[in-house]
């Protein structure tokens, strides 16, 4: 992604009044609720869904988790080619040494898929270790360089509809569902800023 094609806007509060006005007049009809992915004994959180230009539905989320906070969260994806009637098995997109959280996804007008997420070290607290001893063992394996290398907010791109993904690219903000594309082709990413890898 070229640097001049991506820009940041942090004051999300400015957009909230507009959203609130429309929220009073726009209604949605719930047609169905269903489980898209079930991982027995695991926690799944913070999904984002998109519809591709070909009509496929794609959902990404943080899966394979012990709990809301956990060192083992990974970015996973499921797909539906029949308008949500059936869904594929989950495919892993990211599995960094840290907790991969809050996945977002979009398809640009050029056809590129962009997945966003952020990593966290919130699991690395002695208060969690009694209940989850494996978290302590995992945290002890993470050296300072690994923590510095992976802590932050990220995106990855796919030029082949999610079959393969480019290297992770660090970005300066984090939002649960990632950026959107504007009419002029730029990506608008409204979120919280990170400073030295800390949210």
Coordinates of N, CA, C and O in Angstrom, one line a residue:
X1 N 0.9 -1.2 0.0 CA 0.0 0.0 0.0 C 0.9 1.2 0.0 O 1.8 1.4 0.8
X2 N 0.7 2.1 -0.9 CA 1.5 3.3 -1.0 C 1.2 4.3 0.1 O 0.0 4.4 0.5
X3 N 2.2 4.9 0.7 CA 2.0 5.8 1.8 C 1.0 6.9 1.5 O 0.2 7.2 2.4
X4 N 1.0 7.4 0.3 CA 0.1 8.5 0.1 C -1.4 8.1 -0.2 O -2.2 8.9 -0.4
X5 N -1.6 6.8 -0.1 CA -3.0 6.3 -0.3 C -3.7 6.0 1.0 O -4.8 5.6 1.1
X6 N -3.0 6.3 2.1 CA -3.5 6.0 3.4 C -3.3 7.2 4.3 O -2.3 7.8 4.4
X7 N -4.4 7.6 5.0 CA -4.3 8.7 5.9 C -5.1 8.5 7.1 O -6.0 7.7 7.1
X8 N -4.8 9.2 8.2 CA -5.4 8.9 9.5 C -6.3 10.1 9.9 O -6.0 11.3 9.7
X9 N -7.4 9.8 10.5 CA -8.2 10.8 11.1 C -8.6 10.3 12.5 O -9.3 9.3 12.7
X10 N -8.1 11.0 13.6 CA -8.3 10.5 14.9 C -9.5 11.0 15.6 O -10.1 10.2 16.4
X11 N -10.0 12.2 15.4 CA -11.2 12.7 16.2 C -12.5 12.0 15.8 O -13.3 12.6 15.2
X12 N -12.7 10.8 16.3 CA -13.9 10.1 15.9 C -15.2 10.8 16.5 O -16.3 10.6 15.9
X13 N -15.0 11.5 17.5 CA -16.2 12.2 18.2 C -16.9 13.1 17.2 O -18.1 13.3 17.3
X14 N -16.2 13.7 16.3 CA -16.8 14.6 15.3 C -17.9 13.9 14.5 O -18.9 14.4 14.1
X15 N -17.7 12.6 14.2 CA -18.6 11.9 13.4 C -19.8 11.3 14.2 O -20.8 10.9 13.6
X16 N -19.7 11.2 15.5 CA -20.8 10.6 16.3 C -22.1 11.3 16.2 O -23.1 10.6 16.1
X17 N -22.2 12.6 16.3 CA -23.5 13.3 16.2 C -24.2 12.9 14.9 O -25.4 12.7 14.9
X18 N -23.5 12.8 13.7 CA -24.1 12.5 12.5 C -24.7 11.1 12.6 O -25.8 10.8 12.2
X19 N -23.9 10.2 13.1 CA -24.4 8.8 13.3 C -25.6 8.7 14.2 O -26.6 8.0 13.8
X20 N -25.6 9.5 15.2 CA -26.8 9.4 16.2 C -28.0 9.9 15.5 O -29.1 9.4 15.7
X21 N -27.9 10.9 14.7 CA -29.1 11.4 14.0 C -29.7 10.4 13.1 O -30.9 10.1 13.1
X22 N -28.8 9.7 12.3 CA -29.3 8.7 11.4 C -29.8 7.4 12.1 O -30.7 6.7 11.6
X23 N -29.2 7.1 13.3 CA -29.6 5.9 14.0 C -31.0 6.0 14.4 O -31.7 5.0 14.6
X24 N -31.6 7.2 14.6 CA -33.0 7.3 15.0 C -34.0 7.1 13.8 O -35.1 6.8 14.1
X25 N -33.5 7.2 12.6 CA -34.4 7.1 11.5 C -34.2 5.8 10.7 O -35.1 5.4 10.0
X26 N -33.0 5.2 10.7 CA -32.8 4.0 9.9 C -33.1 2.7 10.8 O -32.6 2.6 11.9
X27 N -33.8 1.8 10.2 CA -34.2 0.6 10.9 C -33.7 -0.6 10.1 O -33.7 -0.6 8.9
X28 N -33.3 -1.6 10.8 CA -32.8 -2.9 10.2 C -33.8 -4.0 10.6 O -34.2 -4.0 11.7
X29 N -34.0 -4.9 9.6 CA -34.9 -6.0 9.9 C -34.0 -7.2 10.1 O -33.2 -7.6 9.2
X30 N -34.0 -7.9 11.2 CA -33.2 -9.1 11.5 C -34.0 -10.3 10.9 O -35.1 -10.7 11.3
X31 N -33.3 -10.9 9.9 CA -34.0 -12.0 9.2 C -33.6 -13.3 9.8 O -34.4 -14.3 9.7
X32 N -32.4 -13.4 10.4 CA -32.0 -14.7 10.9 C -30.8 -14.5 11.8 O -30.0 -13.6 11.6
X33 N -30.6 -15.3 12.8 CA -29.4 -15.4 13.6 C -28.9 -16.8 13.6 O -29.7 -17.8 13.6
X34 N -27.6 -17.0 13.4 CA -27.0 -18.3 13.3 C -25.5 -18.3 13.7 O -24.9 -17.2 13.7
X35 N -25.0 -19.5 14.0 CA -23.6 -19.6 14.4 C -22.8 -19.8 13.1 O -23.1 -20.7 12.3
X36 N -21.8 -19.0 12.8 CA -21.0 -19.1 11.6 C -19.8 -20.0 11.9 O -19.3 -20.7 10.9
X37 N -19.3 -20.0 13.1 CA -18.1 -20.9 13.4 C -18.2 -21.2 14.9 O -18.5 -20.4 15.7
X38 N -18.0 -22.5 15.2 CA -18.0 -23.0 16.5 C -16.7 -23.7 16.8 O -16.3 -24.6 16.1
X39 N -15.9 -23.2 17.8 CA -14.7 -23.9 18.3 C -14.9 -24.4 19.7 O -14.8 -23.6 20.6
X40 N -15.3 -25.7 19.9 CA -15.6 -26.2 21.2 C -14.5 -25.9 22.2 O -13.4 -26.2 22.0
X41 N -15.0 -25.4 23.4 CA -14.0 -25.1 24.4 C -13.2 -23.8 24.2 O -12.3 -23.5 25.1
X42 N -13.4 -23.1 23.1 CA -12.6 -21.9 22.8 C -13.5 -20.7 22.8 O -14.7 -20.8 22.6
X43 N -12.9 -19.6 23.0 CA -13.6 -18.3 23.0 C -13.3 -17.6 21.6 O -12.2 -17.6 21.1
X44 N -14.4 -17.1 21.0 CA -14.3 -16.4 19.7 C -14.8 -15.0 19.9 O -15.8 -14.8 20.5
X45 N -14.1 -14.0 19.4 CA -14.6 -12.6 19.6 C -14.3 -11.7 18.5 O -13.5 -11.9 17.6
X46 N -15.1 -10.6 18.5 CA -14.9 -9.4 17.7 C -14.8 -9.6 16.2 O -13.9 -9.3 15.5
X47 N -16.0 -10.1 15.6 CA -16.0 -10.4 14.2 C -16.3 -9.1 13.3 O -16.8 -8.2 13.8
X48 N -15.8 -9.2 12.1 CA -16.2 -8.2 11.1 C -16.6 -9.0 9.8 O -15.9 -10.1 9.5
X49 N -17.6 -8.6 9.1 CA -18.0 -9.3 7.9 C -18.0 -8.4 6.7 O -18.3 -7.2 6.9
X50 N -17.7 -8.9 5.5 CA -17.8 -8.1 4.3 C -18.5 -9.0 3.2 O -18.5 -10.2 3.3
X51 N -19.1 -8.3 2.2 CA -19.5 -8.9 1.0 C -18.6 -8.5 -0.1 O -18.5 -7.3 -0.3
X52 N -18.0 -9.5 -0.8 CA -17.2 -9.1 -1.9 C -18.0 -8.7 -3.1 O -19.2 -8.9 -3.2
X53 N -17.3 -8.2 -4.1 CA -18.0 -7.8 -5.3 C -18.6 -8.9 -6.1 O -19.6 -8.8 -6.8
X54 N -18.1 -10.1 -5.8 CA -18.7 -11.3 -6.5 C -19.8 -11.9 -5.7 O -20.4 -12.9 -6.1
X55 N -20.1 -11.3 -4.5 CA -21.3 -11.8 -3.7 C -20.9 -12.7 -2.6 O -21.8 -13.1 -1.8
X56 N -19.6 -13.1 -2.5 CA -19.2 -14.0 -1.4 C -19.2 -13.2 0.0 O -18.9 -12.0 0.0
X57 N -19.6 -13.9 1.0 CA -19.5 -13.3 2.4 C -18.3 -13.8 3.1 O -18.0 -15.0 3.0
X58 N -17.5 -12.9 3.7 CA -16.3 -13.3 4.4 C -16.3 -12.7 5.8 O -16.6 -11.5 5.9
X59 N -16.1 -13.5 6.8 CA -16.0 -13.0 8.2 C -14.7 -13.3 8.8 O -14.1 -14.4 8.6
X60 N -14.1 -12.3 9.5 CA -12.9 -12.5 10.2 C -13.1 -12.2 11.7 O -14.0 -11.5 12.1
X61 N -12.3 -12.8 12.5 CA -12.5 -12.7 14.0 C -11.2 -13.2 14.7 O -10.3 -13.7 14.1
X62 N -11.2 -13.0 16.0 CA -10.1 -13.6 16.8 C -10.6 -14.9 17.4 O -11.6 -14.9 18.2
X63 N -9.9 -16.0 17.1 CA -10.4 -17.3 17.5 C -9.3 -18.0 18.3 O -8.2 -17.5 18.6
X64 N -9.6 -19.3 18.7 CA -8.7 -20.2 19.4 C -8.3 -19.6 20.8 O -7.2 -19.8 21.2
X65 N -9.2 -18.9 21.4 CA -8.9 -18.2 22.7 C -9.3 -19.0 23.9 O -10.3 -19.7 23.9
X66 N -8.5 -18.8 25.0 CA -9.0 -19.3 26.3 C -10.1 -18.5 26.9 O -10.9 -19.0 27.6
X67 N -10.0 -17.2 26.7 CA -10.9 -16.2 27.4 C -10.8 -14.9 26.6 O -10.2 -14.7 25.6
X68 N -11.5 -13.9 27.2 CA -11.5 -12.6 26.6 C -10.1 -12.0 26.5 O -9.8 -11.4 25.5
X69 N -9.3 -12.2 27.5 CA -7.9 -11.9 27.4 C -7.1 -13.2 27.4 O -7.5 -14.1 28.1
X70 N -6.2 -13.3 26.5 CA -5.5 -14.6 26.3 C -4.3 -14.5 25.4 O -4.3 -13.7 24.5
X71 N -3.2 -15.2 25.6 CA -2.0 -15.1 24.7 C -2.2 -15.8 23.4 O -1.3 -15.7 22.6
X72 N -3.2 -16.6 23.2 CA -3.3 -17.5 22.1 C -4.2 -17.1 21.0 O -4.5 -17.8 20.0
X73 N -4.8 -15.9 21.1 CA -5.7 -15.4 20.1 C -5.1 -15.4 18.7 O -3.9 -14.9 18.6
X74 N -5.8 -15.8 17.7 CA -5.3 -15.7 16.3 C -6.4 -15.1 15.4 O -7.6 -15.2 15.7
X75 N -6.0 -14.6 14.3 CA -6.9 -14.0 13.3 C -7.4 -15.2 12.4 O -6.6 -15.8 11.7
X76 N -8.7 -15.4 12.4 CA -9.2 -16.5 11.5 C -10.3 -15.9 10.6 O -10.9 -14.8 10.8
X77 N -10.6 -16.7 9.5 CA -11.5 -16.3 8.5 C -12.4 -17.4 8.1 O -12.0 -18.6 8.0
X78 N -13.7 -17.2 7.9 CA -14.7 -18.1 7.3 C -15.4 -17.5 6.2 O -15.5 -16.2 6.1
X79 N -15.9 -18.3 5.2 CA -16.4 -17.8 4.0 C -17.7 -18.5 3.6 O -17.9 -19.7 4.0
X80 N -18.6 -17.8 2.9 CA -19.8 -18.4 2.4 C -20.1 -17.9 1.0 O -20.0 -16.7 0.7
X81 N -20.3 -18.9 0.1 CA -20.6 -18.6 -1.3 C -22.1 -18.8 -1.6 O -22.5 -18.6 -2.7
X82 N -22.9 -19.0 -0.6 CA -24.4 -19.2 -0.8 C -25.2 -18.3 0.1 O -26.2 -18.7 0.6
X83 N -24.7 -17.0 0.2 CA -25.5 -16.0 0.9 C -25.7 -16.3 2.4 O -26.7 -15.9 3.0
X84 N -24.7 -17.0 3.0 CA -24.7 -17.2 4.4 C -25.4 -18.5 4.8 O -25.5 -18.7 6.0
X85 N -25.9 -19.3 3.9 CA -26.5 -20.6 4.3 C -25.5 -21.5 4.9 O -25.8 -22.2 5.9
X86 N -24.4 -21.7 4.3 CA -23.3 -22.5 4.9 C -22.0 -21.7 4.9 O -21.8 -20.8 4.1
X87 N -21.1 -22.2 5.8 CA -19.8 -21.5 5.9 C -18.7 -22.5 5.9 O -18.8 -23.6 6.4
X88 N -17.5 -22.0 5.5 CA -16.3 -22.9 5.4 C -15.8 -23.1 6.8 O -16.2 -22.4 7.8
X89 N -14.9 -24.0 6.9 CA -14.1 -24.2 8.2 C -13.2 -22.9 8.3 O -12.8 -22.3 7.3
X90 N -12.8 -22.6 9.6 CA -12.0 -21.4 9.7 C -10.5 -21.6 9.2 O -10.0 -22.7 9.3
X91 N -10.0 -20.6 8.6 CA -8.6 -20.6 8.1 C -7.9 -19.5 8.9 O -8.4 -18.4 9.1
X92 N -6.7 -19.8 9.3 CA -5.9 -18.8 10.1 C -5.1 -17.9 9.2 O -4.4 -18.3 8.3
X93 N -5.3 -16.6 9.4 CA -4.5 -15.6 8.7 C -3.3 -15.1 9.5 O -2.2 -15.0 8.9
X94 N -3.5 -14.9 10.8 CA -2.4 -14.4 11.6 C -2.3 -15.3 12.9 O -3.3 -15.6 13.5
X95 N -1.0 -15.6 13.2 CA -0.8 -16.2 14.5 C 0.6 -15.7 15.0 O 1.6 -16.4 14.9
X96 N 0.6 -14.5 15.5 CA 1.8 -13.9 16.0 C 2.1 -14.5 17.4 O 1.2 -15.1 18.0
X97 N 3.2 -14.2 18.0 CA 3.5 -14.7 19.3 C 2.7 -14.0 20.4 O 2.7 -14.5 21.5
X98 N 2.0 -12.9 20.1 CA 1.2 -12.2 21.0 C -0.3 -12.5 20.8 O -0.6 -13.3 20.0
X99 N -1.2 -11.8 21.5 CA -2.6 -12.0 21.3 C -3.1 -11.2 20.1 O -3.1 -10.0 20.2
X100 N -3.6 -11.9 19.1 CA -4.1 -11.2 17.9 C -5.6 -11.0 18.1 O -6.4 -11.9 18.3
X101 N -6.0 -9.7 18.1 CA -7.4 -9.3 18.5 C -8.1 -8.4 17.4 O -7.4 -7.9 16.6
X102 N -9.4 -8.3 17.5 CA -10.2 -7.3 16.8 C -9.9 -7.3 15.3 O -9.4 -6.3 14.8
X103 N -10.3 -8.3 14.6 CA -10.0 -8.3 13.1 C -11.0 -7.5 12.4 O -12.2 -7.6 12.6
X104 N -10.6 -6.8 11.4 CA -11.4 -6.1 10.4 C -11.1 -6.5 9.0 O -10.0 -7.0 8.7
X105 N -12.0 -6.3 8.0 CA -11.7 -6.7 6.7 C -12.5 -5.8 5.7 O -13.6 -5.4 6.0
X106 N -11.8 -5.6 4.6 CA -12.5 -4.9 3.5 C -11.9 -5.3 2.1 O -10.8 -5.8 2.1
X107 N -12.7 -5.1 1.1 CA -12.2 -5.3 -0.3 C -12.1 -3.9 -1.0 O -13.1 -3.2 -1.0
X108 N -11.0 -3.6 -1.5 CA -10.9 -2.3 -2.2 C -11.4 -2.4 -3.6 O -11.7 -3.5 -4.1
X109 N -11.6 -1.2 -4.2 CA -12.1 -1.2 -5.6 C -11.2 -1.9 -6.5 O -11.6 -2.4 -7.6
X110 N -9.9 -2.0 -6.2 CA -8.9 -2.7 -7.0 C -9.0 -4.2 -6.8 O -8.4 -5.0 -7.6
X111 N -9.8 -4.7 -5.9 CA -10.0 -6.1 -5.6 C -9.2 -6.6 -4.5 O -9.3 -7.8 -4.1
X112 N -8.3 -5.8 -4.0 CA -7.4 -6.2 -2.9 C -8.2 -6.4 -1.6 O -9.0 -5.5 -1.3
X113 N -7.9 -7.4 -0.8 CA -8.5 -7.6 0.5 C -7.5 -7.0 1.5 O -6.3 -7.3 1.4
X114 N -8.0 -6.3 2.5 CA -7.2 -5.8 3.6 C -7.8 -6.3 4.9 O -8.9 -6.0 5.2
X115 N -6.9 -6.9 5.7 CA -7.3 -7.4 7.0 C -6.5 -6.6 8.0 O -5.3 -6.3 7.9
X116 N -7.2 -6.1 9.1 CA -6.6 -5.4 10.1 C -6.8 -6.1 11.5 O -7.7 -6.8 11.6
X117 N -5.9 -5.8 12.4 CA -6.0 -6.3 13.8 C -5.0 -5.6 14.6 O -4.1 -4.9 14.2
X118 N -5.0 -5.9 15.9 CA -4.0 -5.4 16.8 C -3.6 -6.5 17.8 O -4.3 -7.5 18.0
X119 N -2.4 -6.4 18.3 CA -1.8 -7.4 19.2 C -1.8 -6.8 20.6 O -1.7 -5.6 20.8
X120 N -1.8 -7.7 21.6 CA -1.9 -7.3 23.0 C -1.0 -8.2 23.9 O -0.9 -9.3 23.6
X121 N -0.5 -7.5 25.0 CA 0.2 -8.3 26.0 C -0.6 -8.2 27.3 O -0.1 -8.4 28.4
X122 N -1.9 -7.9 27.3 CA -2.7 -7.8 28.4 C -2.8 -9.1 29.3 O -3.1 -9.0 30.5
X123 N -2.5 -10.2 28.6 CA -2.5 -11.5 29.4 C -1.3 -11.6 30.3 O -1.3 -12.5 31.2
X124 N -0.3 -10.8 30.2 CA 1.0 -11.0 30.9 C 0.8 -10.3 32.3 O 1.5 -9.2 32.5
X125 N 0.0 -10.8 33.1 CA -0.2 -10.3 34.5 C -0.3 -11.4 35.5 O -1.0 -12.4 35.3
X126 N 0.5 -11.3 36.6 CA 0.5 -12.3 37.6 C -0.9 -12.7 38.1 O -1.2 -13.9 38.5
X127 N -1.9 -11.8 38.0 CA -3.2 -12.1 38.5 C -3.9 -13.1 37.7 O -4.9 -13.8 38.1
X128 N -3.5 -13.3 36.4 CA -4.1 -14.4 35.6 C -3.4 -15.7 35.7 O -4.0 -16.8 35.4
X129 N -2.2 -15.8 36.3 CA -1.4 -17.0 36.2 C -2.0 -18.2 37.0 O -1.7 -19.3 36.7
X130 N -2.7 -17.9 38.1 CA -3.2 -19.0 39.0 C -4.2 -19.8 38.2 O -4.3 -21.0 38.2
X131 N -5.1 -19.0 37.5 CA -6.2 -19.7 36.7 C -5.6 -20.3 35.4 O -6.1 -21.3 35.0
X132 N -4.6 -19.6 34.8 CA -4.1 -20.0 33.5 C -2.6 -20.2 33.6 O -1.8 -19.3 33.1
X133 N -2.0 -21.2 34.2 CA -0.6 -21.4 34.3 C 0.2 -21.4 32.9 O 1.3 -20.9 32.8
X134 N -0.5 -21.8 31.9 CA 0.1 -21.8 30.6 C 0.4 -20.4 30.1 O 1.3 -20.2 29.3
X135 N -0.4 -19.4 30.5 CA -0.1 -18.1 30.1 C 1.2 -17.6 30.6 O 2.0 -16.9 29.9
X136 N 1.6 -18.0 31.9 CA 2.9 -17.6 32.4 C 4.0 -18.2 31.6 O 5.0 -17.5 31.3
X137 N 3.9 -19.5 31.3 CA 4.9 -20.2 30.6 C 5.1 -19.5 29.2 O 6.2 -19.3 28.7
X138 N 4.0 -19.1 28.6 CA 4.0 -18.5 27.3 C 4.7 -17.1 27.4 O 5.6 -16.7 26.6
X139 N 4.3 -16.3 28.4 CA 4.9 -15.0 28.6 C 6.4 -15.1 28.9 O 7.2 -14.2 28.4
X140 N 6.8 -16.1 29.6 CA 8.3 -16.2 29.9 C 9.1 -16.5 28.6 O 10.3 -16.3 28.6
X141 N 8.5 -17.0 27.6 CA 9.2 -17.3 26.3 C 9.4 -16.1 25.5 O 10.1 -16.1 24.5
X142 N 8.6 -15.0 25.8 CA 8.6 -13.8 25.0 C 9.7 -12.9 25.4 O 9.6 -12.2 26.5
X143 N 10.8 -12.8 24.7 CA 11.8 -11.9 25.0 C 11.5 -10.4 24.6 O 10.5 -10.2 24.0
X144 N 12.3 -9.5 25.1 CA 12.0 -8.0 24.8 C 11.9 -7.7 23.3 O 11.1 -6.9 22.9
X145 N 12.8 -8.4 22.5 CA 12.7 -8.1 21.1 C 11.4 -8.6 20.4 O 10.9 -7.9 19.6
X146 N 11.0 -9.8 20.8 CA 9.7 -10.3 20.3 C 8.5 -9.4 20.7 O 7.7 -9.1 19.9
X147 N 8.5 -8.9 21.9 CA 7.5 -8.0 22.4 C 7.5 -6.7 21.6 O 6.4 -6.3 21.2
X148 N 8.7 -6.2 21.4 CA 8.8 -4.9 20.7 C 8.4 -5.1 19.2 O 7.7 -4.3 18.6
X149 N 8.8 -6.2 18.6 CA 8.6 -6.5 17.2 C 7.1 -6.6 16.9 O 6.6 -6.2 15.9
X150 N 6.3 -7.3 17.8 CA 4.9 -7.6 17.5 C 3.9 -6.8 18.1 O 2.7 -6.8 17.7
X151 N 4.2 -6.0 19.2 CA 3.1 -5.2 19.8 C 2.7 -4.0 19.0 O 3.6 -3.2 18.7
X152 N 1.4 -3.9 18.7 CA 0.9 -2.8 17.9 C -0.3 -3.1 17.1 O -0.9 -4.1 17.3
X153 N -0.5 -2.3 16.1 CA -1.7 -2.4 15.1 C -1.1 -2.8 13.8 O -0.1 -2.2 13.3
X154 N -1.9 -3.6 13.0 CA -1.3 -4.2 11.8 C -2.4 -4.3 10.7 O -3.6 -4.3 11.0
X155 N -1.9 -4.4 9.5 CA -2.8 -4.8 8.3 C -2.0 -5.8 7.5 O -0.7 -5.8 7.5
X156 N -2.7 -6.6 6.8 CA -2.1 -7.5 5.7 C -3.0 -7.4 4.5 O -4.2 -7.2 4.6
X157 N -2.4 -7.6 3.3 CA -3.1 -7.5 2.1 C -3.1 -8.9 1.3 O -2.2 -9.6 1.4
X158 N -4.2 -9.1 0.6 CA -4.3 -10.3 -0.2 C -4.7 -9.8 -1.6 O -5.8 -9.2 -1.8
X159 N -4.0 -10.2 -2.6 CA -4.3 -9.9 -4.0 C -5.1 -11.1 -4.7 O -5.4 -11.0 -5.9
X160 N -5.3 -12.2 -4.0 CA -5.9 -13.4 -4.6 C -7.1 -13.8 -3.8 O -7.3 -15.0 -3.6
X161 N -7.9 -12.9 -3.3 CA -9.1 -13.2 -2.6 C -8.9 -14.1 -1.4 O -9.7 -15.0 -1.1
X162 N -7.9 -13.8 -0.6 CA -7.7 -14.4 0.7 C -7.0 -15.8 0.6 O -6.8 -16.4 1.6
X163 N -6.5 -16.2 -0.6 CA -5.7 -17.4 -0.6 C -4.4 -17.3 0.0 O -3.9 -18.2 0.7
X164 N -3.7 -16.2 -0.3 CA -2.4 -15.9 0.3 C -2.4 -14.4 0.8 O -3.2 -13.6 0.3
X165 N -1.5 -14.2 1.7 CA -1.5 -12.8 2.4 C 0.0 -12.3 2.4 O 0.9 -13.1 2.6
X166 N 0.1 -11.0 2.2 CA 1.4 -10.3 2.3 C 1.9 -10.2 3.7 O 1.2 -10.6 4.6
X167 N 3.1 -9.7 3.8 CA 3.7 -9.6 5.2 C 2.8 -8.6 6.0 O 2.3 -7.6 5.4
X168 N 2.8 -8.7 7.3 CA 2.2 -7.7 8.2 C 2.8 -6.4 8.1 O 4.0 -6.3 8.0
X169 N 2.0 -5.3 8.0 CA 2.5 -3.9 7.9 C 2.0 -3.2 9.2 O 0.7 -3.2 9.4
X170 N 2.9 -2.6 9.9 CA 2.4 -1.8 11.1 C 1.7 -0.5 10.7 O 2.1 0.1 9.8
X171 N 0.7 -0.2 11.4 CA -0.1 1.0 11.2 C -0.2 1.8 12.5 O 0.1 1.3 13.6
X172 N -0.6 3.1 12.4 CA -0.5 3.9 13.6 C -1.8 4.0 14.4 O -1.8 4.6 15.5
X173 N -2.9 3.4 13.9 CA -4.1 3.4 14.7 C -4.7 2.1 14.8 O -4.4 1.2 14.0
X174 N -5.7 1.9 15.7 CA -6.4 0.6 15.8 C -7.9 0.9 15.9 O -8.3 1.8 16.7
X175 N -8.7 0.1 15.2 CA -10.1 0.2 15.3 C -10.6 -1.2 15.1 O -10.1 -2.0 14.3
X176 N -11.7 -1.6 15.8 CA -12.1 -3.0 15.8 C -12.4 -3.5 14.4 O -12.2 -4.7 14.2
X177 N -12.9 -2.7 13.5 CA -13.4 -3.2 12.2 C -12.5 -2.7 11.0 O -12.9 -2.9 9.9
X178 N -11.4 -2.0 11.3 CA -10.5 -1.6 10.3 C -10.9 -0.4 9.5 O -11.9 0.3 9.9
X179 N -10.2 -0.1 8.4 CA -10.5 1.1 7.6 C -11.7 0.9 6.6 O -12.2 -0.2 6.5
X180 N -12.1 2.0 6.0 CA -13.0 2.0 4.9 C -12.4 2.7 3.7 O -11.4 3.4 3.9
X181 N -12.9 2.4 2.5 CA -12.3 3.1 1.3 C -13.2 4.3 0.9 O -14.5 4.1 0.8
X182 N -12.6 5.4 0.6 CA -13.4 6.6 0.2 C -13.5 6.6 -1.3 O -12.9 5.8 -2.0
X183 N -14.4 7.5 -1.8 CA -14.6 7.5 -3.3 C -13.4 7.7 -4.1 O -13.3 7.3 -5.2
X184 N -12.4 8.5 -3.5 CA -11.2 8.8 -4.3 C -10.2 7.7 -4.2 O -9.1 7.8 -4.7
X185 N -10.5 6.6 -3.5 CA -9.6 5.5 -3.4 C -8.7 5.4 -2.2 O -8.2 4.3 -1.9
X186 N -8.7 6.5 -1.4 CA -7.9 6.5 -0.2 C -8.6 5.6 0.9 O -9.8 5.5 0.9
X187 N -7.8 5.1 1.8 CA -8.4 4.4 3.0 C -8.5 5.3 4.1 O -7.5 6.0 4.5
X188 N -9.6 5.4 4.8 CA -9.9 6.2 6.0 C -9.9 5.2 7.2 O -10.7 4.3 7.2
X189 N -9.0 5.5 8.1 CA -8.9 4.6 9.3 C -9.1 5.5 10.5 O -8.3 6.3 10.9
X190 N -10.3 5.3 11.2 CA -10.6 6.1 12.4 C -10.4 5.2 13.6 O -11.0 4.1 13.6
X191 N -9.5 5.5 14.5 CA -9.3 4.7 15.6 C -8.5 5.3 16.7 O -8.2 6.5 16.6
X192 N -8.0 4.5 17.6 CA -7.2 5.0 18.7 C -5.7 4.9 18.2 O -5.3 4.0 17.6
X193 N -4.9 5.9 18.6 CA -3.5 6.0 18.2 C -2.7 5.1 19.1 O -3.1 4.8 20.3
X194 N -1.6 4.6 18.6 CA -0.7 3.9 19.4 C 0.6 4.7 19.5 O 1.1 5.3 18.6
X195 N 1.2 4.6 20.7 CA 2.5 5.3 20.9 C 3.5 4.3 21.5 O 3.3 3.8 22.6
X196 N 4.6 4.0 20.7 CA 5.6 3.1 21.2 C 4.9 1.7 21.4 O 5.3 1.0 22.4
X197 N 3.9 1.4 20.6 CA 3.3 0.1 20.8 C 2.3 0.0 21.9 O 1.8 -1.1 22.2
X198 N 2.0 1.1 22.6 CA 1.0 1.0 23.7 C -0.2 1.7 23.3 O -0.2 2.8 22.8
X199 N -1.4 1.1 23.5 CA -2.7 1.7 23.1 C -3.1 2.7 24.2 O -3.0 2.5 25.4

